[in-house]
Short mmCIF file of C-alpha atoms in Angstrom, two decimals:
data_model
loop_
_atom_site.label_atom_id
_atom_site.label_comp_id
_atom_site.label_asym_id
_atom_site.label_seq_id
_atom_site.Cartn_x
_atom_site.Cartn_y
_atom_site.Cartn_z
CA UNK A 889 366.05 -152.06 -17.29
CA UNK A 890 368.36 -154.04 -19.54
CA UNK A 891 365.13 -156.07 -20.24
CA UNK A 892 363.40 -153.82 -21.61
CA UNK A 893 366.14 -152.91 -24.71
CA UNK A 894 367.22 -156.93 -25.34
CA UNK A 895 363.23 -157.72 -25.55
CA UNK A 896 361.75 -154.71 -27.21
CA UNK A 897 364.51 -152.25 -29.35
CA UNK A 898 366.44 -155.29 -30.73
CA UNK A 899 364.16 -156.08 -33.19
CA UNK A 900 362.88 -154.26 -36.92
CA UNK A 901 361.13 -150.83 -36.34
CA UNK A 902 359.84 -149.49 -39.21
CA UNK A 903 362.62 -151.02 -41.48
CA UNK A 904 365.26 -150.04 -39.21
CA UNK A 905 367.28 -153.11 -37.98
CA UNK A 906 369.78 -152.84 -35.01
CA UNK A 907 373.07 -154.73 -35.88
CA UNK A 908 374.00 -155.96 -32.13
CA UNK A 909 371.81 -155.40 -29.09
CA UNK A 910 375.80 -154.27 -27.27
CA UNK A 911 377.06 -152.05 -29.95
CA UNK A 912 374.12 -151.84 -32.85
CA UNK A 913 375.62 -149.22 -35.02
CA UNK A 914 378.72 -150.68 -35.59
CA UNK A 915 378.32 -154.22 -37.59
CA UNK A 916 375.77 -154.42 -40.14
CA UNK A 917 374.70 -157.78 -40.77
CA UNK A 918 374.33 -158.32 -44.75
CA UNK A 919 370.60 -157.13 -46.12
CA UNK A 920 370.03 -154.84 -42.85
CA UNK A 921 370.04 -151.22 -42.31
CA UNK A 922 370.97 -148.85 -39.35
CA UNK A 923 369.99 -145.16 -39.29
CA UNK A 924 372.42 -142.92 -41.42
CA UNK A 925 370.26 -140.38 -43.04
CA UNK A 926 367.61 -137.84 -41.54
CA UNK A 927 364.77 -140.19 -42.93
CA UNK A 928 366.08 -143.09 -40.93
CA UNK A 929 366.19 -141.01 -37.59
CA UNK A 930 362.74 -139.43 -38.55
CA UNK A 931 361.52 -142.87 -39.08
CA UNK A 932 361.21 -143.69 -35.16
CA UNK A 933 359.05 -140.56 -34.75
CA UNK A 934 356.73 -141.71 -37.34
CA UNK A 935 356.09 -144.63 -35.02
CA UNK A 936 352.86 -143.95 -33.95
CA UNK A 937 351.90 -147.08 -32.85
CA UNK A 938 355.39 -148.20 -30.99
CA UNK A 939 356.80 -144.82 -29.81
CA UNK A 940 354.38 -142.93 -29.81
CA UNK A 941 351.65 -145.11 -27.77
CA UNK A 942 350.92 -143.65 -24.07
CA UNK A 943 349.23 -146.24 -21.96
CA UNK A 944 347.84 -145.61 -18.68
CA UNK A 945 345.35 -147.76 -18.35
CA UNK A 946 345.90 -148.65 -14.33
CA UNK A 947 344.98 -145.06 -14.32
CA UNK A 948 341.85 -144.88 -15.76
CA UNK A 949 340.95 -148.05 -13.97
CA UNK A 950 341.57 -146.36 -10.61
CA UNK A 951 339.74 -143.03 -11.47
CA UNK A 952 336.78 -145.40 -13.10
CA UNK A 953 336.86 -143.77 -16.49
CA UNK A 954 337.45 -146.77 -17.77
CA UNK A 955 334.50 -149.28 -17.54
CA UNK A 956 335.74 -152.74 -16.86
CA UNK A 957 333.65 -155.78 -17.37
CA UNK A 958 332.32 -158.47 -14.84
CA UNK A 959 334.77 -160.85 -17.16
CA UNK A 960 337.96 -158.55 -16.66
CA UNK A 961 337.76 -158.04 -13.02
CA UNK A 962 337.71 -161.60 -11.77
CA UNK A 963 340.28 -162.48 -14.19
CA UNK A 964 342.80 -159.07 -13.59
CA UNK A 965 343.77 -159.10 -9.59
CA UNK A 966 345.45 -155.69 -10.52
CA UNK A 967 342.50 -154.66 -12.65
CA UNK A 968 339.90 -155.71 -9.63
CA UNK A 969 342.19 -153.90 -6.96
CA UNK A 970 342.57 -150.42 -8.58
CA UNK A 971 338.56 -150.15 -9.59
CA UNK A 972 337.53 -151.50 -6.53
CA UNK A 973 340.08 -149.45 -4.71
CA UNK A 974 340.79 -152.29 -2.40
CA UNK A 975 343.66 -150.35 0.14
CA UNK A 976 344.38 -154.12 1.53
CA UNK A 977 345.85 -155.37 -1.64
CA UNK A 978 349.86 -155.80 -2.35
CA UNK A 979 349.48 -154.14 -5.77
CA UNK A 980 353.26 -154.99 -5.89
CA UNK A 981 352.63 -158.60 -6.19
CA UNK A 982 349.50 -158.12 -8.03
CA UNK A 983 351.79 -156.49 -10.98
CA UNK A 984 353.89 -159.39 -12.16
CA UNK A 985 353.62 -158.89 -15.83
CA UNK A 986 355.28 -156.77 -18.12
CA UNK A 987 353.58 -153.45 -17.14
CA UNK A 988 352.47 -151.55 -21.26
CA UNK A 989 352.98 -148.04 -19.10
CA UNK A 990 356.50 -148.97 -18.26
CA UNK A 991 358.08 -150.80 -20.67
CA UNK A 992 356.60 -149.24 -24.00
CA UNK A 993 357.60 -145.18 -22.57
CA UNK A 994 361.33 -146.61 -21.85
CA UNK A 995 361.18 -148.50 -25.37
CA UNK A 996 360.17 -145.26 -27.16
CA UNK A 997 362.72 -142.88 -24.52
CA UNK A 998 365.36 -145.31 -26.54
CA UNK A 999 364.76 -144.62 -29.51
CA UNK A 1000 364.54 -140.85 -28.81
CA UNK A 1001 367.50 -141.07 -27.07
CA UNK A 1002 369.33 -142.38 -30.15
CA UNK A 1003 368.22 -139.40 -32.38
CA UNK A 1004 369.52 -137.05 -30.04
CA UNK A 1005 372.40 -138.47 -30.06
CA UNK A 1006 372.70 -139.32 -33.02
CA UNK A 1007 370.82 -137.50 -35.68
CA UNK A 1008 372.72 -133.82 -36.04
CA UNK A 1009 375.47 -135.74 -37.47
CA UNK A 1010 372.66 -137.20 -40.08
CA UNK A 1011 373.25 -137.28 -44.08
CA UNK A 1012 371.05 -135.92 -46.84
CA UNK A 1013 369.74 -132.99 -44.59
CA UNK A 1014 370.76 -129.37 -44.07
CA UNK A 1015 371.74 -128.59 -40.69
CA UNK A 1016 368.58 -126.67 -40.07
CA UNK A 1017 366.49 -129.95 -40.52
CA UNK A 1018 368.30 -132.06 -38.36
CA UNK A 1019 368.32 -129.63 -35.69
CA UNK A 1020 364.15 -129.65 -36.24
CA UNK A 1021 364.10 -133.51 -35.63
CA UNK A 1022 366.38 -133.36 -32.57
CA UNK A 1023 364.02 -131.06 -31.34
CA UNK A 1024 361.30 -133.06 -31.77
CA UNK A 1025 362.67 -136.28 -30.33
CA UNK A 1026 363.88 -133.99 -26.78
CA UNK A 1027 360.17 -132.86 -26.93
CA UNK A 1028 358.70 -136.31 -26.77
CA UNK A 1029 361.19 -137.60 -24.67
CA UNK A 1030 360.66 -135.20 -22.17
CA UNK A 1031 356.18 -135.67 -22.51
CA UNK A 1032 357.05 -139.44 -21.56
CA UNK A 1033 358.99 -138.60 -18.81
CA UNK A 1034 356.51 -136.93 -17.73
CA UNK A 1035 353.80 -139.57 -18.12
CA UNK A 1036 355.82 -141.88 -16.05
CA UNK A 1037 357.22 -139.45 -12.93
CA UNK A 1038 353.27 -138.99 -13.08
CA UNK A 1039 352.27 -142.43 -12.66
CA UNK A 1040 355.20 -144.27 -10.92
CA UNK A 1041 355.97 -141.56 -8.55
CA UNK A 1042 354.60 -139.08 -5.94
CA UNK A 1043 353.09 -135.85 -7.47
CA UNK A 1044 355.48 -132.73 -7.51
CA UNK A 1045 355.35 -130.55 -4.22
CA UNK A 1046 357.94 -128.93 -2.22
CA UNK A 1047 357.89 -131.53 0.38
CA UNK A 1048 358.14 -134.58 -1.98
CA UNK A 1049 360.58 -133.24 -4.20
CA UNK A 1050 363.09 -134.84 -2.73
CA UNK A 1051 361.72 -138.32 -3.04
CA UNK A 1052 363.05 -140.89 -5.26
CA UNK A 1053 360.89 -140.63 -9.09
CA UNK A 1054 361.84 -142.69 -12.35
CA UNK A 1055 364.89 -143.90 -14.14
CA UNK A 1056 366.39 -141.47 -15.90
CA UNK A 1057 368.23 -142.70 -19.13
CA UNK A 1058 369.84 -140.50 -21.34
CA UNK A 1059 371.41 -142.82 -23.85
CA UNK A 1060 370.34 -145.39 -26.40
CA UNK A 1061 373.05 -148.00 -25.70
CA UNK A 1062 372.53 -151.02 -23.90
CA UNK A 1063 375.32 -150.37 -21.50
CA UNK A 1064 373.73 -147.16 -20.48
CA UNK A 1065 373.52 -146.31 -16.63
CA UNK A 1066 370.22 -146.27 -14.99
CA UNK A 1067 369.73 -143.67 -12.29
CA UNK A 1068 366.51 -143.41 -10.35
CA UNK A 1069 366.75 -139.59 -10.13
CA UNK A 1070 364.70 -137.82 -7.66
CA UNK A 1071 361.11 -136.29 -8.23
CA UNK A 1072 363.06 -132.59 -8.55
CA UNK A 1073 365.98 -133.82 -10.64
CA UNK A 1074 363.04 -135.37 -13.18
CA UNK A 1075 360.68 -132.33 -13.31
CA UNK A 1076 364.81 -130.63 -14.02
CA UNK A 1077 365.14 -132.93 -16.93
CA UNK A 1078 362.08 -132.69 -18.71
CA UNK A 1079 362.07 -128.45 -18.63
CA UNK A 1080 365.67 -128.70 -19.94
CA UNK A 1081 364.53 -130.81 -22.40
CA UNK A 1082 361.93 -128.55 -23.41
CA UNK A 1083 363.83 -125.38 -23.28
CA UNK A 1084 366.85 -127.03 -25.13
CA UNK A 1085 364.20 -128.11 -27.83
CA UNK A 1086 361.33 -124.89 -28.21
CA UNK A 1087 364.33 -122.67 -30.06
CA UNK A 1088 364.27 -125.33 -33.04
CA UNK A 1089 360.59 -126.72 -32.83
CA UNK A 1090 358.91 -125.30 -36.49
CA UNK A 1091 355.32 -122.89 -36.23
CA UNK A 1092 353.90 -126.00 -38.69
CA UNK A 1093 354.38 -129.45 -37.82
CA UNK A 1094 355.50 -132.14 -40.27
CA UNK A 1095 353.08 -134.51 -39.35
CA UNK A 1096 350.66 -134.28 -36.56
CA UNK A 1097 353.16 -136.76 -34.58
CA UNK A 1098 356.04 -134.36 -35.07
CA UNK A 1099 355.53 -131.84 -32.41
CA UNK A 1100 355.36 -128.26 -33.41
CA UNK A 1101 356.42 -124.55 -31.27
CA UNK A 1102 352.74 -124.84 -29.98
CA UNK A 1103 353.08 -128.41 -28.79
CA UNK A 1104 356.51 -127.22 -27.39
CA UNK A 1105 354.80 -123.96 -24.94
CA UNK A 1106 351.57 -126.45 -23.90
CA UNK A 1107 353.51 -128.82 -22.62
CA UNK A 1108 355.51 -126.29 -20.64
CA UNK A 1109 352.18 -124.86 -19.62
CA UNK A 1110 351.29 -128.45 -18.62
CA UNK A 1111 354.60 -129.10 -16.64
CA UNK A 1112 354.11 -125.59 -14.43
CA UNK A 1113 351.14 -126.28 -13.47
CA UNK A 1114 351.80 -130.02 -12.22
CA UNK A 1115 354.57 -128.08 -10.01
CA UNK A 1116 351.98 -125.10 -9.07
CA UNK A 1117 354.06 -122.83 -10.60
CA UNK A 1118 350.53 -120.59 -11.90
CA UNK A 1119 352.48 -117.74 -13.02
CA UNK A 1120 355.21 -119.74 -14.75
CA UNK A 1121 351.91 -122.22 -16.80
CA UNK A 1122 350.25 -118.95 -17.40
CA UNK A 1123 352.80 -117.52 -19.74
CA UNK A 1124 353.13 -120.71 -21.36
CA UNK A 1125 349.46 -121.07 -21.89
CA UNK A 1126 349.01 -117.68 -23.22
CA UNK A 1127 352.34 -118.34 -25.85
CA UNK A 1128 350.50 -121.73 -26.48
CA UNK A 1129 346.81 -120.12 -27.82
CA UNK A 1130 348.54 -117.12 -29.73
CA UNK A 1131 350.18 -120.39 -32.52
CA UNK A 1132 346.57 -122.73 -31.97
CA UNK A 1133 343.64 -121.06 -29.96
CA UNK A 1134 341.19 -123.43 -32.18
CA UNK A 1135 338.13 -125.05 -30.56
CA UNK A 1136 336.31 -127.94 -32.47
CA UNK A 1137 332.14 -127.03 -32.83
CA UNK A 1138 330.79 -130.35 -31.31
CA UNK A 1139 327.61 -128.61 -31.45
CA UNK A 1140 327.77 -128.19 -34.92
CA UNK A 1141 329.57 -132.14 -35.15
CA UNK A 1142 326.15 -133.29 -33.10
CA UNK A 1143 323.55 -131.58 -35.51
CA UNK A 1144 325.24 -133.29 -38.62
CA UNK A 1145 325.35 -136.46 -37.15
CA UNK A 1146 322.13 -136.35 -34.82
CA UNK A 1147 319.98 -138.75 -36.94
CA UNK A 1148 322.79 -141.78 -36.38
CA UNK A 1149 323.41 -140.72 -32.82
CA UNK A 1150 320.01 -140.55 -31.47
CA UNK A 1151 318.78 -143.79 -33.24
CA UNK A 1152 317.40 -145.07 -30.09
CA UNK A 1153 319.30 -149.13 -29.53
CA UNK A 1154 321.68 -148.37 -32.53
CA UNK A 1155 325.60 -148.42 -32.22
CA UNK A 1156 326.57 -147.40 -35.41
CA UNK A 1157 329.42 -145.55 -35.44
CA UNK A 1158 330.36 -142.22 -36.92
CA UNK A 1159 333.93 -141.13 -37.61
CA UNK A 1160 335.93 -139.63 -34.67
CA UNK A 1161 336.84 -136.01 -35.43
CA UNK A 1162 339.78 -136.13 -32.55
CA UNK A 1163 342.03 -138.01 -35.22
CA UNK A 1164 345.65 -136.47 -36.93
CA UNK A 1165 343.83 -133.50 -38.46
CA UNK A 1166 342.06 -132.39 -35.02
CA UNK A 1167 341.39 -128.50 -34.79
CA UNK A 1168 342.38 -128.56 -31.32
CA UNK A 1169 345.78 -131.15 -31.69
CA UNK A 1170 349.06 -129.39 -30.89
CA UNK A 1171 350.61 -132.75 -30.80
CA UNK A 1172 349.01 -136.17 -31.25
CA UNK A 1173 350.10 -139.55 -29.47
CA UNK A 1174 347.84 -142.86 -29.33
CA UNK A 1175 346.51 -143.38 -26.23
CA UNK A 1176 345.23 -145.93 -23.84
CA UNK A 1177 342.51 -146.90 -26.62
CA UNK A 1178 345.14 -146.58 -29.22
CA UNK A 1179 343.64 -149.63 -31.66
CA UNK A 1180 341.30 -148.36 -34.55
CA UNK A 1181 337.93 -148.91 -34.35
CA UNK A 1182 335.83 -147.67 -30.93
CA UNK A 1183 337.13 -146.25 -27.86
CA UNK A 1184 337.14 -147.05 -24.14
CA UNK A 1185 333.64 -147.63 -23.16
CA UNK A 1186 332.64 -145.83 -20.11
CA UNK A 1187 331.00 -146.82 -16.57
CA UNK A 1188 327.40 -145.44 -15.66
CA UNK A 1189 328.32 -143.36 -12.64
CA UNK A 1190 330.84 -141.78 -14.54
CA UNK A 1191 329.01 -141.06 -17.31
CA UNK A 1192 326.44 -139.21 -14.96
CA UNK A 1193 329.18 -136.57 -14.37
CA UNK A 1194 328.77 -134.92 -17.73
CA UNK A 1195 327.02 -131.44 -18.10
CA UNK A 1196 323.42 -131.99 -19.56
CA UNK A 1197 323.52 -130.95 -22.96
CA UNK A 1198 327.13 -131.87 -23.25
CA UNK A 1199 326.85 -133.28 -27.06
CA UNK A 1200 330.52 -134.18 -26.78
CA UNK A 1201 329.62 -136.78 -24.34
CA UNK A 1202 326.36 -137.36 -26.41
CA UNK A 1203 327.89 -138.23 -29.79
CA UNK A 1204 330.90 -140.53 -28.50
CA UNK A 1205 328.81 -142.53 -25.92
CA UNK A 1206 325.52 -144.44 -25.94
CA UNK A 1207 324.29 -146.70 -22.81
CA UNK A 1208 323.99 -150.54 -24.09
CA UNK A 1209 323.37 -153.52 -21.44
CA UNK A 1210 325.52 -157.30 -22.71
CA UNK A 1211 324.64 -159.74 -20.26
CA UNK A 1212 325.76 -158.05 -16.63
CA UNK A 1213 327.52 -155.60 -17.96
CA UNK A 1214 325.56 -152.44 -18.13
CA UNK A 1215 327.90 -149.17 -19.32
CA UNK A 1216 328.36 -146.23 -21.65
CA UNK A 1217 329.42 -147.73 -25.28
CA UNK A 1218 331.55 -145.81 -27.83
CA UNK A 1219 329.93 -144.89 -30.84
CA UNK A 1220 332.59 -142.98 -32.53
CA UNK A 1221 335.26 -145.11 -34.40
CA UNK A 1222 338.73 -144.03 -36.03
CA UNK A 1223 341.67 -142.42 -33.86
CA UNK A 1224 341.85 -140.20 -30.56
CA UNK A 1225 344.70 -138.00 -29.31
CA UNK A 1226 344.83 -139.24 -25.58
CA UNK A 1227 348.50 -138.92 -25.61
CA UNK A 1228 349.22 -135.78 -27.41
CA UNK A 1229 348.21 -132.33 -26.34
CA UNK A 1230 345.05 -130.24 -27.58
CA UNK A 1231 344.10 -126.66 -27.19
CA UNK A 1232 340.99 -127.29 -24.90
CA UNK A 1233 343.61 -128.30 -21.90
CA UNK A 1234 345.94 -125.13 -22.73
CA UNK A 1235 342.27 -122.88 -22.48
CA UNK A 1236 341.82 -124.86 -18.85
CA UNK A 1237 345.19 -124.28 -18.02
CA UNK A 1238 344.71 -120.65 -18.38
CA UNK A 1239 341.64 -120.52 -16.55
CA UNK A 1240 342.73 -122.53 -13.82
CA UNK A 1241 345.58 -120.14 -13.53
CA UNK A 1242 343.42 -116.98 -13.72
CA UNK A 1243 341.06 -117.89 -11.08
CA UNK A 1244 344.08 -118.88 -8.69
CA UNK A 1245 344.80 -115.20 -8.84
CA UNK A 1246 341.57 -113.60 -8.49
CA UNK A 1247 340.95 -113.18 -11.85
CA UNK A 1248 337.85 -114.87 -11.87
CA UNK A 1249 335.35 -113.23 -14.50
CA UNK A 1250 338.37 -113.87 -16.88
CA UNK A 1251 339.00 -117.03 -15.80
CA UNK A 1252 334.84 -117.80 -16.38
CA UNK A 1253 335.34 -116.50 -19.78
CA UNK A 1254 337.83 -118.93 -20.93
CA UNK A 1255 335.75 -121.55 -19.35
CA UNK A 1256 332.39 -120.83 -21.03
CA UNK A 1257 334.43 -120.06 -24.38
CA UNK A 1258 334.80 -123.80 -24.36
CA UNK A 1259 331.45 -124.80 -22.69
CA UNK A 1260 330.00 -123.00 -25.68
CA UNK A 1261 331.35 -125.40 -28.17
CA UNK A 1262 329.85 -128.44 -26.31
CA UNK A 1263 327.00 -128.14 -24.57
CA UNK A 1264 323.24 -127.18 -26.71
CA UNK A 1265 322.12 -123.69 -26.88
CA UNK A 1266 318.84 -125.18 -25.31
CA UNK A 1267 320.79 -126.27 -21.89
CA UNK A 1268 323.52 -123.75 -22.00
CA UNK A 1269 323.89 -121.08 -19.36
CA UNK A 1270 326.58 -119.36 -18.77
CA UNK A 1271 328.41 -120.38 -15.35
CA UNK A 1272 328.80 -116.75 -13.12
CA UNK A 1273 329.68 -116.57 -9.86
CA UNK A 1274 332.43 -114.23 -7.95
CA UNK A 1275 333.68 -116.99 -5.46
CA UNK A 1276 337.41 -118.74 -5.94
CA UNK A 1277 336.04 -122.30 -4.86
CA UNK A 1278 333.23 -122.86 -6.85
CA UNK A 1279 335.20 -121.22 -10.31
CA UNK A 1280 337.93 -123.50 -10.20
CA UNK A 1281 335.84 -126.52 -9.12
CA UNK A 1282 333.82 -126.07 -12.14
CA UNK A 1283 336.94 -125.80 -14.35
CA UNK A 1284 338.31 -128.81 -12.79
CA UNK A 1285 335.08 -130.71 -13.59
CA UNK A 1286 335.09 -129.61 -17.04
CA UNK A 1287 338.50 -130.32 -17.29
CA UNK A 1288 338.38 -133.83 -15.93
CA UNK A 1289 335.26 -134.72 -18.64
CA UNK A 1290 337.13 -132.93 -21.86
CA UNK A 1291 340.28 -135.08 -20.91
CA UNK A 1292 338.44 -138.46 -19.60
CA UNK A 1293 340.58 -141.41 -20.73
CA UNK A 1294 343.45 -139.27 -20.91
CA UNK A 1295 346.51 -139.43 -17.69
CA UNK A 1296 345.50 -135.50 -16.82
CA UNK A 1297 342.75 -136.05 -14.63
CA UNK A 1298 344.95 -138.50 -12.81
CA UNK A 1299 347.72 -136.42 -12.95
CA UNK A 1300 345.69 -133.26 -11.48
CA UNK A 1301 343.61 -135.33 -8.68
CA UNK A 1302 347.08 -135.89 -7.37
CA UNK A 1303 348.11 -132.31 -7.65
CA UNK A 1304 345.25 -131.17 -5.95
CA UNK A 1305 344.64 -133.74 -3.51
CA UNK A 1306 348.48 -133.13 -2.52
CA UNK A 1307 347.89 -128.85 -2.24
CA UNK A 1308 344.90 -129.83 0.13
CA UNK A 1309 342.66 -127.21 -0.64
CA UNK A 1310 340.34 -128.63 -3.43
CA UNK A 1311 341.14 -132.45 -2.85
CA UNK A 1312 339.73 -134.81 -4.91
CA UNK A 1313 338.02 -138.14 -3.77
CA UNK A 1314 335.45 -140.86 -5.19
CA UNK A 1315 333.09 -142.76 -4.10
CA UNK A 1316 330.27 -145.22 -5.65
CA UNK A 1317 327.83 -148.39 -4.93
CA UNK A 1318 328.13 -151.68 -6.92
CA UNK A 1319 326.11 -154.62 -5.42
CA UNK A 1320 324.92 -153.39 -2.76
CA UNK A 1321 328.67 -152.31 -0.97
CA UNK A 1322 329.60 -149.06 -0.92
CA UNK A 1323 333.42 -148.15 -2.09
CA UNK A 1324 335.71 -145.12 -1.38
CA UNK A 1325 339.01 -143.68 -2.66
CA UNK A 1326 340.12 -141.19 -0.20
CA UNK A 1327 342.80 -137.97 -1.49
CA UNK A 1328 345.15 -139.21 0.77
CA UNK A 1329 345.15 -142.89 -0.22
CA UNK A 1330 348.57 -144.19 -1.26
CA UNK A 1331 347.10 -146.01 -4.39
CA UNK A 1332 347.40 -142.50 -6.32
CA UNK A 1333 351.00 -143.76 -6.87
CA UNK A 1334 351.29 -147.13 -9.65
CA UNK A 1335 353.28 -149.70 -8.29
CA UNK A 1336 356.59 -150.75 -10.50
CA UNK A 1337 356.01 -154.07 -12.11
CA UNK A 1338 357.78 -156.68 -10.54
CA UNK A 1339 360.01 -157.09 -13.82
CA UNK A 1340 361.51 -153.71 -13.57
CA UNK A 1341 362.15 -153.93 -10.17
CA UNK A 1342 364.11 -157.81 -10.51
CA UNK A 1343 365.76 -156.49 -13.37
CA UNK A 1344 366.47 -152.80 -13.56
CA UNK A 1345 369.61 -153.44 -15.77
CA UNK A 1346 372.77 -151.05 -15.25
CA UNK A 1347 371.12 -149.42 -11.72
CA UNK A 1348 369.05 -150.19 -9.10
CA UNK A 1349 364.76 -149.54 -8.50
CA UNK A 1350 363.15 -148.75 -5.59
CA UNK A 1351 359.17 -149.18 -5.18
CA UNK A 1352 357.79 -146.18 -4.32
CA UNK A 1353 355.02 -147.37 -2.97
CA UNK A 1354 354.33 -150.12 0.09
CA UNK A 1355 351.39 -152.71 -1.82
#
């Protein structure tokens, strides 16, 4: 763990220079600067591109959201292993370099760590607004916490809750203990992080990286649900829609733009509307395809999973063939919140909650509300039905396409392949061979890089998986 402070948080973030990687607040070397004021604390949440990032790409890879080329999977053993989902490789030994997932959520944990312990005894700030920022910083702290328990550790159930999760790391100095806290003592953390915070998190956000009171109930909604608590994510999903209950009109997005988009053998791209000033953002965060310019492009199979109609998929998408690669190219260019949290989940959420307890017309209601605002009057039909099963398996299928490219659909095919009842599993054909990923396979757990496992600093690291 020590690794990741001396390589990554010792160095200049946005003007902010740490005197001494052992005791950086205490010596300041002539013409640098440590954090004194509320605008120097502030400054690491305004790092959108450092602490801010969520990367999960092993995750796509494994749920094939994420089309990978011919080039990429001969070259990337770890890559290859996940989209083939090859159950005989030692993803262990395949992860040798310095894992993006791990390294950048414990680099940006650091530096909100060092505003919470730092910043209420800020200058040049009321009380008030310091209290706003250390709110902000337990709120993101507590969202990558939650990314990484998520992706480095057995999903949250009764019977695994015992089982070793994350390190947990509460302070921004270098001598800081490391603890690899079990799966119950994380999911602890992050709600007392969130409680601790929601009091002092402002109705209007500062920035749409600062999260707001909205951000602060959808992410609790979020967090019940990955421990089935429906009644608990309920209540949090309704507080959630009564600050942002906003759906963007893709429909509407589609017609304006419908001359670019259905230029057959064109890829010119049209501004992403899923950028900072998103109708649906509560919260935004870079994610996997954080760079500017296009996003993830998408395999064909997957692609086929989309609603007919669906002009969401439509106007980001566009099938292109470059030598053997044959997949689903982005057409949209600018920034996407795959990190952050929109209202679209928070309706799901609800839904999903709703038809758990019989509520189903409601639930259906919540569902086509969103349906509405994506798929063309000329395919739409309302879905109806009275039956448990097939409601929430059509929620989870919209879900999983409104949040493609995001952790959540990873995140909920290992809640629900752990409940049992509607267990998730994929299968496809490439060249010839067919390939299967079974709901009980043990490659819905990421492996630790081998880095943070030779060198987990002032603790110790146990895999939590076997290959």
């Amino acid at each position: 763990m020590k690794k990741i402070y001396k390589n990554i948080l010792c160095v200049l973030a946005l003007g902010v220079v740490f005197a001494s990687c052992e005791n950086y607040l205490d010596d300041v070397p002539k013409g640098s600067k440590v954090p004194t004021t509320l605008a120097d604390y502030e400054a690491f949440i305004r790092d959108e591109y450092g602490n801010q990032v969520v990367n999960v790409e092993q995750a796509l890879t494994l749920m094939n959201d994420r089309f990978q080329t011919v080039a990429n999977l001969a070259y990337y053993r770890l890559t290859n292993a996940n989209y083939f989902w090859d159950e005989t490789a030692d993803r262990i030994d395949l992860n040798q370099a310095d894992e993006t997932t791990y390294y950048r959520s414990y680099a940006g944990i650091s530096s909100f760590n060092l505003i919470i312990e730092n910043v209420l005894t800020a200058t040049e700030a009321t009380d008030a607004e310091k209290r706003i920022v250390w709110a902000e910083a337990k709120m993101l702290r507590a969202m990558s916490y939650f990314n990484l328990v998520n992706f480095y550790a057995d999903t949250y159930t009764t019977g695994n809750a015992g089982k070793l999760s994350v390190p947990l790391i509460t302070s921004a100095s270098i001598n800081a203990p490391s603890k690899q806290v079990t799966i119950q003592e994380m999911y602890d953390f992050i709600l007392k992080d969130v409680n601790e915070a929601i009091p002092f998190l402002p109705k209007v956000s500062q920035t749409a990286l600062h999260p707001n009171l909205g951000a602060g109930y959808a992410f609790s909604a979020r967090v019940y649900l990955q421990m089935n608590n429906y009644t608990e994510a309920l209540k949090f999903a309704d507080l959630a829609l009564a600050e942002n209950n906003k759906l963007y009109d893709w429909v509407g997005f589609y017609n304006t733009n419908k001359t670019i988009i259905d230029t057959p053998n064109s890829y010119t791209t049209v501004a992403s509307p899923m950028g900072y000033n998103y109708t649906e953002n509560y919260t935004f965060r870079h994610g996997s395809s954080y760079s500017l310019g296009r996003e993830l492009s998408i395999p064909v199979d997957r692609a086929a999973r989309f609603e007919t109609g669906d002009v969401r998929f439509k106007s980001r998408w566009k099938l292109r063939t470059v030598g053997a690669d044959t997949y689903y190219y982005s057409t949209l260019s600018g920034m996407y919140n795959f990190g952050g949290i929109t209202t679209v989940e928070v309706y799901l959420i609800k839904a999903e909650c709703l038809a758990r307890a019989g509520q189903i017309a409601d639930a259906l209601t919540l569902l086509n509300t969103v349906r509405k605002t994506r798929i063309l009057p000329a395919n739409y039909a309302d879905i109806t039905t009275t039956d448990k099963a097939t409601a929430l398996n059509a929620i989870f299928n919209t879900k999983r396409n409104e949040l493609i490219l995001t952790l959540i659909p990873f995140a909920d095919a290992r809640r629900l392949n752990a409940e049992g009842t509607y267990p998730f599993s994929l299968s496809k054909v490439e060249g010839g061979t067919t390939y299967t990923l079974s709901a009980t396979s043990h490659m819905w757990t990421m492996p630790f890089p081998q880095g943070a496992t030779k060198n987990p600093g002032n603790g110790t690291l146990t895999q939590n998986v076997d290959k």
